Amino acid sequence: MRLGRERSSSPFRLYQAAVEGSAEYAGSGICAFCRKATDGRLALSVGADVIYRCTTCEQPFSVRAEEHDRRAKTCPHCGMVDDGYRLGDDPAICYPCLSSGRAALTKDTEFGMVTWSDAMRGRTHGVPGLARTQPGFSLADPDPDGWVAVNIPPNVLLELVHTPTYRTYQGVEWLFCCATAMLYCGEWTKTDFINHKTGDPEAVLIEVFEGTQPWMWNQVPNDPQHDTGWGFYVFECELCNRTRGHFDMT
Ligand SMILES: [Zn+2]
Ligand SMILES: [Zn+2]
Ligand SMILES: [Zn+2]
Ligand SMILES: [Zn+2]
């Protein structure tokens, strides 16, 4: 299902599309953390971390959601074992429990993967051979395998991992602008291209989506119900109003 851009009632600043279309959306039920019944929940599956704050040294640490119920919650800073609680099968949480930081959802970005631990360190996991980044960010030295991490402030990356993830065919690639994360606005259909700017929509395609060619206009869905097997994922910069996107196909 495609959900076009709508300035929705999303409680997540970075996720301006309908949360019902997110990769983690799990419908109504009981939040695995706060036990409240809620209309919309987000699944904690592969790539999700549960965040603990050590009761002894007060440092935060993460436990992978898929291992949560069968693993000791040992603080990596002081070695104290936290009792933890059971998440149960197919755990899902309410939106406030994600945005308040009780869980984190690993994000792929244009500068590499970001887990909660990466976010805390203020750097991405890196991209092999990355040679440049954007103004406001800096490159770390390559690791022995040639992966180059990008230094991005922890507050930017933490907000990102406390945000739902959009669905794609080939993989998420969260975009940045003006030294911060862009706002995800959904998938574009032909109408969105035409409304974006007067003139040639094929020129808009090439301007907004890096790597596109004019013939790809024919792959843009006519409307949210039209499935061409191609996705055009759009972001906006809250600071400079720039629109950028990436695309993929089945
Ligand atoms: Zn909750
Ligand atoms: Zn501790
Ligand atoms: Zn990492
Ligand atoms: Zn910008």
PDB file of C-alpha atoms and ligand atoms in Angstrom:
ATOM      1  CA  MET A   1       0.000   0.000   0.000  1.00  0.00           C
ATOM      2  CA  ARG A   2       1.234   3.458  -0.856  1.00  0.00           C
ATOM      3  CA  LEU A   3       0.534   6.430   1.324  1.00  0.00           C
ATOM      4  CA  GLY A   4       1.244   9.718  -0.324  1.00  0.00           C
ATOM      5  CA  ARG A   5       2.536  12.773   1.395  1.00  0.00           C
ATOM      6  CA  GLU A   6       0.110  14.219   3.815  1.00  0.00           C
ATOM      7  CA  ARG A   7       1.017  16.495   6.683  1.00  0.00           C
ATOM      8  CA  SER A   8      -0.501  13.919   8.915  1.00  0.00           C
ATOM      9  CA  SER A   9      -1.090  13.794  12.590  1.00  0.00           C
ATOM     10  CA  SER A  10       2.164  11.857  12.921  1.00  0.00           C
ATOM     11  CA  PRO A  11       3.545  12.237  16.425  1.00  0.00           C
ATOM     12  CA  PHE A  12       7.058  11.861  15.007  1.00  0.00           C
ATOM     13  CA  ARG A  13       8.650  15.071  13.741  1.00  0.00           C
ATOM     14  CA  LEU A  14      10.914  13.250  11.286  1.00  0.00           C
ATOM     15  CA  TYR A  15       8.115  11.013   9.985  1.00  0.00           C
ATOM     16  CA  GLN A  16       5.557  13.224   8.269  1.00  0.00           C
ATOM     17  CA  ALA A  17       3.830  10.432   6.329  1.00  0.00           C
ATOM     18  CA  ALA A  18       1.074   8.320   7.878  1.00  0.00           C
ATOM     19  CA  VAL A  19       2.604   6.076  10.548  1.00  0.00           C
ATOM     20  CA  GLU A  20       0.096   3.367   9.523  1.00  0.00           C
ATOM     21  CA  GLY A  21       2.270   2.905   6.411  1.00  0.00           C
ATOM     22  CA  SER A  22       5.523   2.456   8.318  1.00  0.00           C
ATOM     23  CA  ALA A  23       7.516  -0.777   8.243  1.00  0.00           C
ATOM     24  CA  GLU A  24       6.934  -1.415  11.953  1.00  0.00           C
ATOM     25  CA  TYR A  25       3.227  -0.606  12.087  1.00  0.00           C
ATOM     26  CA  ALA A  26       1.466  -3.304  14.109  1.00  0.00           C
ATOM     27  CA  GLY A  27      -2.071  -1.989  14.674  1.00  0.00           C
ATOM     28  CA  SER A  28      -3.911  -1.700  17.933  1.00  0.00           C
ATOM     29  CA  GLY A  29      -3.154  -3.615  21.103  1.00  0.00           C
ATOM     30  CA  ILE A  30      -1.250  -3.438  24.365  1.00  0.00           C
ATOM     31  CA  CYS A  31       2.128  -1.660  24.503  1.00  0.00           C
ATOM     32  CA  ALA A  32       4.830  -4.141  25.569  1.00  0.00           C
ATOM     33  CA  PHE A  33       6.452  -1.444  27.732  1.00  0.00           C
ATOM     34  CA  CYS A  34       3.793   0.692  29.390  1.00  0.00           C
ATOM     35  CA  ARG A  35       0.984  -1.922  29.084  1.00  0.00           C
ATOM     36  CA  LYS A  36      -1.475   0.712  27.855  1.00  0.00           C
ATOM     37  CA  ALA A  37      -4.021  -0.222  25.200  1.00  0.00           C
ATOM     38  CA  THR A  38      -3.393   1.892  22.132  1.00  0.00           C
ATOM     39  CA  ASP A  39      -4.744   2.331  18.598  1.00  0.00           C
ATOM     40  CA  GLY A  40      -1.405   2.217  16.847  1.00  0.00           C
ATOM     41  CA  ARG A  41       1.688   0.284  17.846  1.00  0.00           C
ATOM     42  CA  LEU A  42       5.110  -0.355  16.328  1.00  0.00           C
ATOM     43  CA  ALA A  43       6.651  -3.829  16.236  1.00  0.00           C
ATOM     44  CA  LEU A  44      10.036  -4.447  17.848  1.00  0.00           C
ATOM     45  CA  SER A  45      11.583  -6.936  15.456  1.00  0.00           C
ATOM     46  CA  VAL A  46      15.025  -7.409  13.906  1.00  0.00           C
ATOM     47  CA  GLY A  47      16.973  -4.164  14.198  1.00  0.00           C
ATOM     48  CA  ALA A  48      15.094  -2.962  17.258  1.00  0.00           C
ATOM     49  CA  ASP A  49      16.840  -2.311  20.561  1.00  0.00           C
ATOM     50  CA  VAL A  50      15.344  -2.054  24.019  1.00  0.00           C
ATOM     51  CA  ILE A  51      17.014   0.726  25.986  1.00  0.00           C
ATOM     52  CA  TYR A  52      17.788   0.295  29.654  1.00  0.00           C
ATOM     53  CA  ARG A  53      19.167   2.762  32.155  1.00  0.00           C
ATOM     54  CA  CYS A  54      21.355   0.965  34.675  1.00  0.00           C
ATOM     55  CA  THR A  55      19.876   1.212  38.152  1.00  0.00           C
ATOM     56  CA  THR A  56      23.366   1.300  39.669  1.00  0.00           C
ATOM     57  CA  CYS A  57      25.552   3.521  37.469  1.00  0.00           C
ATOM     58  CA  GLU A  58      22.643   5.218  35.635  1.00  0.00           C
ATOM     59  CA  GLN A  59      24.303   4.790  32.219  1.00  0.00           C
ATOM     60  CA  PRO A  60      22.014   3.729  29.371  1.00  0.00           C
ATOM     61  CA  PHE A  61      22.596   0.530  27.429  1.00  0.00           C
ATOM     62  CA  SER A  62      20.765  -1.442  24.767  1.00  0.00           C
ATOM     63  CA  VAL A  63      19.543  -5.015  24.466  1.00  0.00           C
ATOM     64  CA  ARG A  64      18.529  -6.363  21.061  1.00  0.00           C
ATOM     65  CA  ALA A  65      14.777  -6.921  21.024  1.00  0.00           C
ATOM     66  CA  GLU A  66      14.981 -10.354  19.411  1.00  0.00           C
ATOM     67  CA  GLU A  67      17.292 -11.594  22.227  1.00  0.00           C
ATOM     68  CA  HIS A  68      15.626  -9.635  24.979  1.00  0.00           C
ATOM     69  CA  ASP A  69      13.688 -12.358  26.762  1.00  0.00           C
ATOM     70  CA  ARG A  70      16.475 -14.972  26.725  1.00  0.00           C
ATOM     71  CA  ARG A  71      19.453 -12.834  27.685  1.00  0.00           C
ATOM     72  CA  ALA A  72      20.698 -11.271  30.933  1.00  0.00           C
ATOM     73  CA  LYS A  73      20.491  -7.486  30.953  1.00  0.00           C
ATOM     74  CA  THR A  74      24.048  -6.790  32.032  1.00  0.00           C
ATOM     75  CA  CYS A  75      25.181  -3.170  32.152  1.00  0.00           C
ATOM     76  CA  PRO A  76      28.280  -2.894  29.931  1.00  0.00           C
ATOM     77  CA  HIS A  77      29.514   0.038  32.016  1.00  0.00           C
ATOM     78  CA  CYS A  78      29.513  -1.441  35.530  1.00  0.00           C
ATOM     79  CA  GLY A  79      28.534  -5.101  35.121  1.00  0.00           C
ATOM     80  CA  MET A  80      25.356  -4.805  37.186  1.00  0.00           C
ATOM     81  CA  VAL A  81      22.614  -7.178  36.020  1.00  0.00           C
ATOM     82  CA  ASP A  82      19.244  -5.523  35.593  1.00  0.00           C
ATOM     83  CA  ASP A  83      16.219  -7.703  36.241  1.00  0.00           C
ATOM     84  CA  GLY A  84      14.479  -6.593  33.097  1.00  0.00           C
ATOM     85  CA  TYR A  85      11.013  -7.785  32.230  1.00  0.00           C
ATOM     86  CA  ARG A  86       9.525 -10.032  29.561  1.00  0.00           C
ATOM     87  CA  LEU A  87       8.606  -8.519  26.226  1.00  0.00           C
ATOM     88  CA  GLY A  88       6.669 -11.583  25.149  1.00  0.00           C
ATOM     89  CA  ASP A  89       6.159 -12.826  21.595  1.00  0.00           C
ATOM     90  CA  ASP A  90       5.855 -10.303  18.746  1.00  0.00           C
ATOM     91  CA  PRO A  91       6.279  -7.297  21.013  1.00  0.00           C
ATOM     92  CA  ALA A  92       4.953  -3.946  19.856  1.00  0.00           C
ATOM     93  CA  ILE A  93       5.026  -0.595  21.594  1.00  0.00           C
ATOM     94  CA  CYS A  94       3.060   2.636  21.618  1.00  0.00           C
ATOM     95  CA  TYR A  95       4.327   5.768  19.853  1.00  0.00           C
ATOM     96  CA  PRO A  96       5.166   7.673  23.075  1.00  0.00           C
ATOM     97  CA  CYS A  97       7.308   4.751  24.293  1.00  0.00           C
ATOM     98  CA  LEU A  98       9.362   4.972  21.088  1.00  0.00           C
ATOM     99  CA  SER A  99       9.687   8.750  20.969  1.00  0.00           C
ATOM    100  CA  SER A 100      10.597   8.912  24.660  1.00  0.00           C
ATOM    101  CA  GLY A 101      13.555   6.648  23.941  1.00  0.00           C
ATOM    102  CA  ARG A 102      12.595   3.335  25.562  1.00  0.00           C
ATOM    103  CA  ALA A 103      13.321   1.550  22.284  1.00  0.00           C
ATOM    104  CA  ALA A 104      15.327   2.317  19.162  1.00  0.00           C
ATOM    105  CA  LEU A 105      14.840   1.255  15.542  1.00  0.00           C
ATOM    106  CA  THR A 106      18.017   0.855  13.471  1.00  0.00           C
ATOM    107  CA  LYS A 107      17.998   3.103  10.390  1.00  0.00           C
ATOM    108  CA  ASP A 108      19.811   2.868   7.109  1.00  0.00           C
ATOM    109  CA  THR A 109      20.877   6.279   5.858  1.00  0.00           C
ATOM    110  CA  GLU A 110      22.718   7.740   2.916  1.00  0.00           C
ATOM    111  CA  PHE A 111      25.794   7.765   5.188  1.00  0.00           C
ATOM    112  CA  GLY A 112      25.437   4.223   6.495  1.00  0.00           C
ATOM    113  CA  MET A 113      23.530   2.270   9.103  1.00  0.00           C
ATOM    114  CA  VAL A 114      22.718   3.841  12.454  1.00  0.00           C
ATOM    115  CA  THR A 115      21.981   1.720  15.502  1.00  0.00           C
ATOM    116  CA  TRP A 116      21.239   3.179  18.919  1.00  0.00           C
ATOM    117  CA  SER A 117      24.910   2.608  19.876  1.00  0.00           C
ATOM    118  CA  ASP A 118      26.069   4.430  16.747  1.00  0.00           C
ATOM    119  CA  ALA A 119      23.703   7.287  17.560  1.00  0.00           C
ATOM    120  CA  MET A 120      25.057   7.543  21.112  1.00  0.00           C
ATOM    121  CA  ARG A 121      28.594   7.733  19.715  1.00  0.00           C
ATOM    122  CA  GLY A 122      27.556  10.386  17.209  1.00  0.00           C
ATOM    123  CA  ARG A 123      28.552   8.512  14.079  1.00  0.00           C
ATOM    124  CA  THR A 124      27.110   6.215  11.451  1.00  0.00           C
ATOM    125  CA  HIS A 125      28.345   2.657  11.010  1.00  0.00           C
ATOM    126  CA  GLY A 126      29.939   3.876   7.784  1.00  0.00           C
ATOM    127  CA  VAL A 127      29.990   3.286   4.058  1.00  0.00           C
ATOM    128  CA  PRO A 128      32.842   1.500   2.236  1.00  0.00           C
ATOM    129  CA  GLY A 129      35.147   4.022   0.594  1.00  0.00           C
ATOM    130  CA  LEU A 130      32.989   7.062   1.316  1.00  0.00           C
ATOM    131  CA  ALA A 131      34.975  10.086   0.105  1.00  0.00           C
ATOM    132  CA  ARG A 132      32.802  13.038   1.062  1.00  0.00           C
ATOM    133  CA  THR A 133      29.838  14.031   3.149  1.00  0.00           C
ATOM    134  CA  GLN A 134      27.703  17.143   3.586  1.00  0.00           C
ATOM    135  CA  PRO A 135      28.614  20.487   5.166  1.00  0.00           C
ATOM    136  CA  GLY A 136      28.223  20.227   8.926  1.00  0.00           C
ATOM    137  CA  PHE A 137      29.290  16.584   9.060  1.00  0.00           C
ATOM    138  CA  SER A 138      32.793  15.137   8.951  1.00  0.00           C
ATOM    139  CA  LEU A 139      34.295  11.834   7.895  1.00  0.00           C
ATOM    140  CA  ALA A 140      36.003   9.546  10.392  1.00  0.00           C
ATOM    141  CA  ASP A 141      39.230   7.798   9.433  1.00  0.00           C
ATOM    142  CA  PRO A 142      38.587   4.621   7.434  1.00  0.00           C
ATOM    143  CA  ASP A 143      38.543   1.421   9.495  1.00  0.00           C
ATOM    144  CA  PRO A 144      40.864  -1.467   8.440  1.00  0.00           C
ATOM    145  CA  ASP A 145      38.206  -2.690   5.985  1.00  0.00           C
ATOM    146  CA  GLY A 146      37.910   0.714   4.348  1.00  0.00           C
ATOM    147  CA  TRP A 147      34.563   1.643   5.893  1.00  0.00           C
ATOM    148  CA  VAL A 148      34.226   5.355   6.542  1.00  0.00           C
ATOM    149  CA  ALA A 149      31.864   6.517   9.271  1.00  0.00           C
ATOM    150  CA  VAL A 150      30.288   9.961   9.219  1.00  0.00           C
ATOM    151  CA  ASN A 151      30.282  12.072  12.383  1.00  0.00           C
ATOM    152  CA  ILE A 152      26.768  13.379  12.984  1.00  0.00           C
ATOM    153  CA  PRO A 153      25.656  14.868  16.321  1.00  0.00           C
ATOM    154  CA  PRO A 154      24.109  12.312  18.716  1.00  0.00           C
ATOM    155  CA  ASN A 155      20.915  14.355  19.147  1.00  0.00           C
ATOM    156  CA  VAL A 156      20.259  14.136  15.379  1.00  0.00           C
ATOM    157  CA  LEU A 157      20.896  10.394  15.195  1.00  0.00           C
ATOM    158  CA  LEU A 158      19.010   9.600  18.407  1.00  0.00           C
ATOM    159  CA  GLU A 159      15.878  11.301  17.119  1.00  0.00           C
ATOM    160  CA  LEU A 160      16.249   9.235  13.949  1.00  0.00           C
ATOM    161  CA  VAL A 161      16.406   5.880  15.764  1.00  0.00           C
ATOM    162  CA  HIS A 162      13.415   6.911  17.894  1.00  0.00           C
ATOM    163  CA  THR A 163      11.370   7.358  14.687  1.00  0.00           C
ATOM    164  CA  PRO A 164       9.470   4.708  12.667  1.00  0.00           C
ATOM    165  CA  THR A 165      10.960   3.398   9.430  1.00  0.00           C
ATOM    166  CA  TYR A 166       9.347   3.755   5.992  1.00  0.00           C
ATOM    167  CA  ARG A 167       8.716   0.778   3.725  1.00  0.00           C
ATOM    168  CA  THR A 168      10.780   0.351   0.572  1.00  0.00           C
ATOM    169  CA  TYR A 169      11.454  -2.355  -1.993  1.00  0.00           C
ATOM    170  CA  GLN A 170      15.249  -2.400  -1.616  1.00  0.00           C
ATOM    171  CA  GLY A 171      16.107  -0.560   1.553  1.00  0.00           C
ATOM    172  CA  VAL A 172      15.805   2.614   3.535  1.00  0.00           C
ATOM    173  CA  GLU A 173      18.192   5.468   2.813  1.00  0.00           C
ATOM    174  CA  TRP A 174      17.325   8.292   5.189  1.00  0.00           C
ATOM    175  CA  LEU A 175      18.554  11.603   3.779  1.00  0.00           C
ATOM    176  CA  PHE A 176      20.202  14.597   5.450  1.00  0.00           C
ATOM    177  CA  CYS A 177      20.382  18.321   4.686  1.00  0.00           C
ATOM    178  CA  CYS A 178      21.609  21.424   6.523  1.00  0.00           C
ATOM    179  CA  ALA A 179      23.555  19.285   9.027  1.00  0.00           C
ATOM    180  CA  THR A 180      20.449  17.470  10.236  1.00  0.00           C
ATOM    181  CA  ALA A 181      18.060  14.666   9.305  1.00  0.00           C
ATOM    182  CA  MET A 182      15.416  15.501   6.689  1.00  0.00           C
ATOM    183  CA  LEU A 183      11.691  14.898   7.295  1.00  0.00           C
ATOM    184  CA  TYR A 184      10.286  11.802   5.574  1.00  0.00           C
ATOM    185  CA  CYS A 185       7.181  12.857   3.624  1.00  0.00           C
ATOM    186  CA  GLY A 186       6.062   9.644   1.917  1.00  0.00           C
ATOM    187  CA  GLU A 187       6.067   8.335  -1.644  1.00  0.00           C
ATOM    188  CA  TRP A 188       5.406  10.587  -4.581  1.00  0.00           C
ATOM    189  CA  THR A 189       2.916   9.928  -7.336  1.00  0.00           C
ATOM    190  CA  LYS A 190       2.630  11.873 -10.614  1.00  0.00           C
ATOM    191  CA  THR A 191       0.395  14.487  -8.986  1.00  0.00           C
ATOM    192  CA  ASP A 192       3.034  15.265  -6.371  1.00  0.00           C
ATOM    193  CA  PHE A 193       5.615  15.954  -9.083  1.00  0.00           C
ATOM    194  CA  ILE A 194       3.219  18.249 -10.920  1.00  0.00           C
ATOM    195  CA  ASN A 195       2.240  20.092  -7.728  1.00  0.00           C
ATOM    196  CA  HIS A 196       5.843  20.495  -6.608  1.00  0.00           C
ATOM    197  CA  LYS A 197       6.775  23.034  -9.247  1.00  0.00           C
ATOM    198  CA  THR A 198       5.292  24.303 -12.469  1.00  0.00           C
ATOM    199  CA  GLY A 199       6.994  23.163 -15.630  1.00  0.00           C
ATOM    200  CA  ASP A 200       8.308  19.856 -16.781  1.00  0.00           C
ATOM    201  CA  PRO A 201       7.643  17.050 -14.255  1.00  0.00           C
ATOM    202  CA  GLU A 202      10.475  15.023 -15.799  1.00  0.00           C
ATOM    203  CA  ALA A 203      12.843  17.847 -14.850  1.00  0.00           C
ATOM    204  CA  VAL A 204      11.478  17.703 -11.298  1.00  0.00           C
ATOM    205  CA  LEU A 205      12.154  13.962 -11.268  1.00  0.00           C
ATOM    206  CA  ILE A 206      15.788  14.522 -12.182  1.00  0.00           C
ATOM    207  CA  GLU A 207      16.210  17.440  -9.816  1.00  0.00           C
ATOM    208  CA  VAL A 208      14.691  15.738  -6.757  1.00  0.00           C
ATOM    209  CA  PHE A 209      15.772  12.114  -7.226  1.00  0.00           C
ATOM    210  CA  GLU A 210      19.498  11.673  -7.654  1.00  0.00           C
ATOM    211  CA  GLY A 211      20.337   9.155 -10.370  1.00  0.00           C
ATOM    212  CA  THR A 212      17.019   9.262 -12.223  1.00  0.00           C
ATOM    213  CA  GLN A 213      16.657   9.561 -16.003  1.00  0.00           C
ATOM    214  CA  PRO A 214      13.755  11.064 -17.990  1.00  0.00           C
ATOM    215  CA  TRP A 215      12.311   7.689 -19.090  1.00  0.00           C
ATOM    216  CA  MET A 216      11.717   6.779 -15.443  1.00  0.00           C
ATOM    217  CA  TRP A 217       8.799   9.231 -15.393  1.00  0.00           C
ATOM    218  CA  ASN A 218       6.758   6.362 -16.855  1.00  0.00           C
ATOM    219  CA  GLN A 219       7.482   4.341 -13.711  1.00  0.00           C
ATOM    220  CA  VAL A 220       6.031   6.957 -11.365  1.00  0.00           C
ATOM    221  CA  PRO A 221       2.650   5.756 -10.041  1.00  0.00           C
ATOM    222  CA  ASN A 222      -0.353   7.762 -11.252  1.00  0.00           C
ATOM    223  CA  ASP A 223      -1.900   7.740  -7.780  1.00  0.00           C
ATOM    224  CA  PRO A 224      -1.393   5.969  -4.451  1.00  0.00           C
ATOM    225  CA  GLN A 225      -3.380   2.921  -5.629  1.00  0.00           C
ATOM    226  CA  HIS A 226      -1.328   2.484  -8.816  1.00  0.00           C
ATOM    227  CA  ASP A 227       1.463  -0.068  -8.304  1.00  0.00           C
ATOM    228  CA  THR A 228       4.275   0.185 -10.841  1.00  0.00           C
ATOM    229  CA  GLY A 229       6.784  -1.711  -8.716  1.00  0.00           C
ATOM    230  CA  TRP A 230       8.789   1.508  -8.282  1.00  0.00           C
ATOM    231  CA  GLY A 231       8.990   3.678  -5.184  1.00  0.00           C
ATOM    232  CA  PHE A 232       9.886   7.399  -5.046  1.00  0.00           C
ATOM    233  CA  TYR A 233      10.619   8.286  -1.422  1.00  0.00           C
ATOM    234  CA  VAL A 234      10.608  11.981  -0.577  1.00  0.00           C
ATOM    235  CA  PHE A 235      12.176  14.073   2.163  1.00  0.00           C
ATOM    236  CA  GLU A 236      11.989  17.751   3.000  1.00  0.00           C
ATOM    237  CA  CYS A 237      14.492  19.891   4.863  1.00  0.00           C
ATOM    238  CA  GLU A 238      12.821  21.875   7.600  1.00  0.00           C
ATOM    239  CA  LEU A 239      15.624  24.448   7.542  1.00  0.00           C
ATOM    240  CA  CYS A 240      16.045  25.270   3.822  1.00  0.00           C
ATOM    241  CA  ASN A 241      12.819  23.704   2.421  1.00  0.00           C
ATOM    242  CA  ARG A 242      14.797  21.658  -0.061  1.00  0.00           C
ATOM    243  CA  THR A 243      13.137  18.476  -1.357  1.00  0.00           C
ATOM    244  CA  ARG A 244      15.290  15.408  -1.963  1.00  0.00           C
ATOM    245  CA  GLY A 245      14.371  11.825  -2.625  1.00  0.00           C
ATOM    246  CA  HIS A 246      15.612   8.386  -3.523  1.00  0.00           C
ATOM    247  CA  PHE A 247      13.963   5.686  -5.591  1.00  0.00           C
ATOM    248  CA  ASP A 248      14.014   1.920  -5.978  1.00  0.00           C
ATOM    249  CA  MET A 249      12.110  -0.875  -7.657  1.00  0.00           C
ATOM    250  CA  THR A 250      11.096  -4.469  -7.016  1.00  0.00           C
TER     251      THR A 250
HETATM  252 ZN    ZN B   1       3.912   2.424  25.751  1.00  0.00          ZN
HETATM  253 ZN    ZN B   2      25.807   0.223  35.203  1.00  0.00          ZN
HETATM  254 ZN    ZN B   3      27.377   0.446  14.064  1.00  0.00          ZN
HETATM  255 ZN    ZN B   4      18.441  22.007   4.006  1.00  0.00          ZN
END
